[in-house]
XYZ file of C-alpha atoms in Angstrom:
179
model
C 106.243 174.832 59.256
C 107.867 171.554 60.038
C 111.342 170.329 58.633
C 112.433 166.864 57.651
C 116.031 166.058 58.686
C 117.548 163.209 56.858
C 119.202 160.735 59.616
C 122.622 160.912 57.534
C 122.684 164.832 58.309
C 122.835 164.044 62.124
C 126.378 163.214 61.961
C 129.005 160.858 60.253
C 128.257 158.032 62.502
C 124.773 157.956 61.169
C 125.716 158.756 57.570
C 128.253 155.963 57.473
C 125.229 153.456 58.119
C 122.513 155.163 55.978
C 120.992 154.725 52.696
C 119.471 157.925 51.935
C 116.670 157.791 49.001
C 114.835 160.751 47.584
C 113.065 161.492 44.643
C 111.683 164.696 42.751
C 108.534 162.142 41.672
C 105.864 163.361 44.019
C 107.035 166.930 44.710
C 107.499 167.941 40.969
C 104.804 165.392 39.718
C 107.531 163.022 37.764
C 106.511 159.661 39.139
C 106.145 158.372 35.632
C 109.861 158.786 35.056
C 110.585 156.649 37.802
C 113.666 158.805 38.746
C 115.223 158.809 42.330
C 118.349 159.627 44.321
C 120.400 157.249 46.429
C 122.724 158.466 48.647
C 125.318 156.289 50.138
C 128.312 157.711 51.792
C 129.975 154.464 52.700
C 132.004 152.998 50.071
C 131.407 149.311 51.175
C 127.575 149.780 51.487
C 127.587 151.601 48.026
C 129.428 148.794 46.157
C 127.111 146.198 47.671
C 124.065 148.290 46.825
C 125.407 148.973 43.360
C 126.022 145.165 42.872
C 122.568 144.191 44.107
C 120.847 146.573 41.671
C 122.890 145.497 38.881
C 122.042 141.775 39.322
C 118.205 142.850 39.083
C 119.225 144.821 35.857
C 118.103 148.119 37.853
C 120.051 151.364 38.454
C 120.240 153.071 35.229
C 117.794 155.907 34.937
C 116.784 157.058 31.566
C 118.217 159.970 29.837
C 114.728 161.783 30.184
C 114.403 160.937 33.896
C 117.942 162.573 34.711
C 117.161 165.809 32.754
C 113.667 165.953 34.376
C 115.271 165.529 37.777
C 118.309 167.910 37.104
C 115.780 170.393 35.751
C 113.478 170.258 38.560
C 115.993 170.619 41.101
C 117.951 173.514 39.613
C 114.975 175.585 38.304
C 111.881 174.256 40.411
C 112.454 176.484 43.353
C 110.074 179.275 42.785
C 107.399 176.855 41.591
C 107.764 174.601 44.877
C 107.794 177.700 47.131
C 104.462 178.781 45.288
C 102.984 175.341 45.587
C 103.863 175.028 49.170
C 102.029 178.492 49.863
C 99.389 177.410 47.924
C 98.907 174.007 49.803
C 99.234 175.721 53.141
C 96.525 178.197 52.067
C 94.255 174.984 50.875
C 95.118 173.253 54.340
C 93.993 176.531 56.183
C 90.725 176.795 54.303
C 89.769 172.858 54.549
C 90.399 173.148 58.562
C 88.544 176.307 58.921
C 85.642 175.197 56.912
C 85.422 171.580 58.508
C 85.680 173.608 62.004
C 83.031 175.826 61.342
C 80.578 173.955 59.207
C 80.582 170.180 59.965
C 79.940 169.251 63.295
C 81.483 166.195 64.827
C 84.460 166.016 62.347
C 87.611 167.336 62.942
C 90.968 167.480 60.967
C 94.541 166.396 62.264
C 96.970 169.122 61.314
C 99.511 167.650 58.984
C 103.167 168.224 59.237
C 104.326 167.796 55.645
C 101.714 166.663 53.375
C 98.737 167.473 51.412
C 96.862 164.505 52.755
C 94.502 165.353 55.252
C 93.548 163.094 58.023
C 89.943 163.857 59.079
C 88.482 162.275 62.246
C 84.749 161.375 61.587
C 84.616 159.160 64.789
C 82.494 162.078 66.422
C 79.644 161.152 64.000
C 79.261 157.497 65.310
C 79.772 155.814 61.931
C 82.499 153.633 60.811
C 85.045 154.862 58.272
C 83.290 152.282 55.980
C 79.839 153.978 56.271
C 81.546 157.637 55.843
C 83.295 156.414 52.997
C 79.956 155.021 51.300
C 78.284 158.440 52.314
C 80.908 160.668 50.782
C 81.091 158.574 47.722
C 77.629 157.768 46.919
C 75.690 160.617 48.313
C 78.000 163.670 48.097
C 80.251 162.256 45.081
C 83.579 162.955 46.838
C 86.404 160.154 46.693
C 88.577 159.873 49.796
C 90.479 157.025 51.246
C 89.477 155.052 54.184
C 91.483 155.366 57.155
C 91.236 151.610 57.965
C 93.008 150.968 54.600
C 95.922 152.187 56.604
C 95.790 149.752 59.682
C 93.350 149.476 62.484
C 94.479 152.764 64.047
C 92.960 154.598 60.824
C 89.397 153.292 61.576
C 86.992 156.157 61.901
C 89.120 158.708 59.888
C 89.261 159.388 56.358
C 92.238 160.669 54.082
C 91.457 163.649 51.921
C 93.747 165.009 49.254
C 93.976 168.871 49.315
C 96.226 169.438 46.455
C 93.556 170.321 44.107
C 92.356 173.682 42.732
C 90.278 175.641 45.506
C 87.287 175.529 43.483
C 87.398 171.780 43.559
C 87.817 171.648 47.382
C 85.066 174.465 48.332
C 82.791 172.309 45.963
C 83.562 168.951 47.528
C 83.342 170.538 51.239
C 79.925 171.961 50.311
C 78.856 168.368 49.291
C 80.355 167.169 52.424
C 78.516 169.330 54.423
C 75.260 168.843 52.976
C 75.316 165.149 54.136
C 76.922 165.726 57.319
C 74.826 168.569 58.595
């Protein structure tokens, strides 16, 4: 797999000028609790940041958010490891299915996300056209690549963090309208 290395982990000269922000929100589905971690090694930067946050009346997490964050980090490893395997298997399934069954479409192999970029440029259709076909004819909701900038035109972003049965059904529908 691919690993993420925070810039601050590359040495003190980097850590001293970095603010590292992390959150269990997406990984553990805790976004509604609005909990995050902000790591600032440099005491002067930390003081300025804290003053800024206090001026906005921000920076005080809720008791429930703190507890959820602590619990996720302390006891969620086994669940997270299982999730990573499950998402990897979903990714492999989707890539294989598209490669074998949906001509002129290819998948960009992700490096650390459950959102797949699928390249529909080989169909000769714009991402607007592909989006409309997927939504109206296949009943599959995706994100248009152009919504992420001009470079995304012709691409569709597909969420694979779903039960396999739902992915199978979505891919079958996509195949029917693009074969």
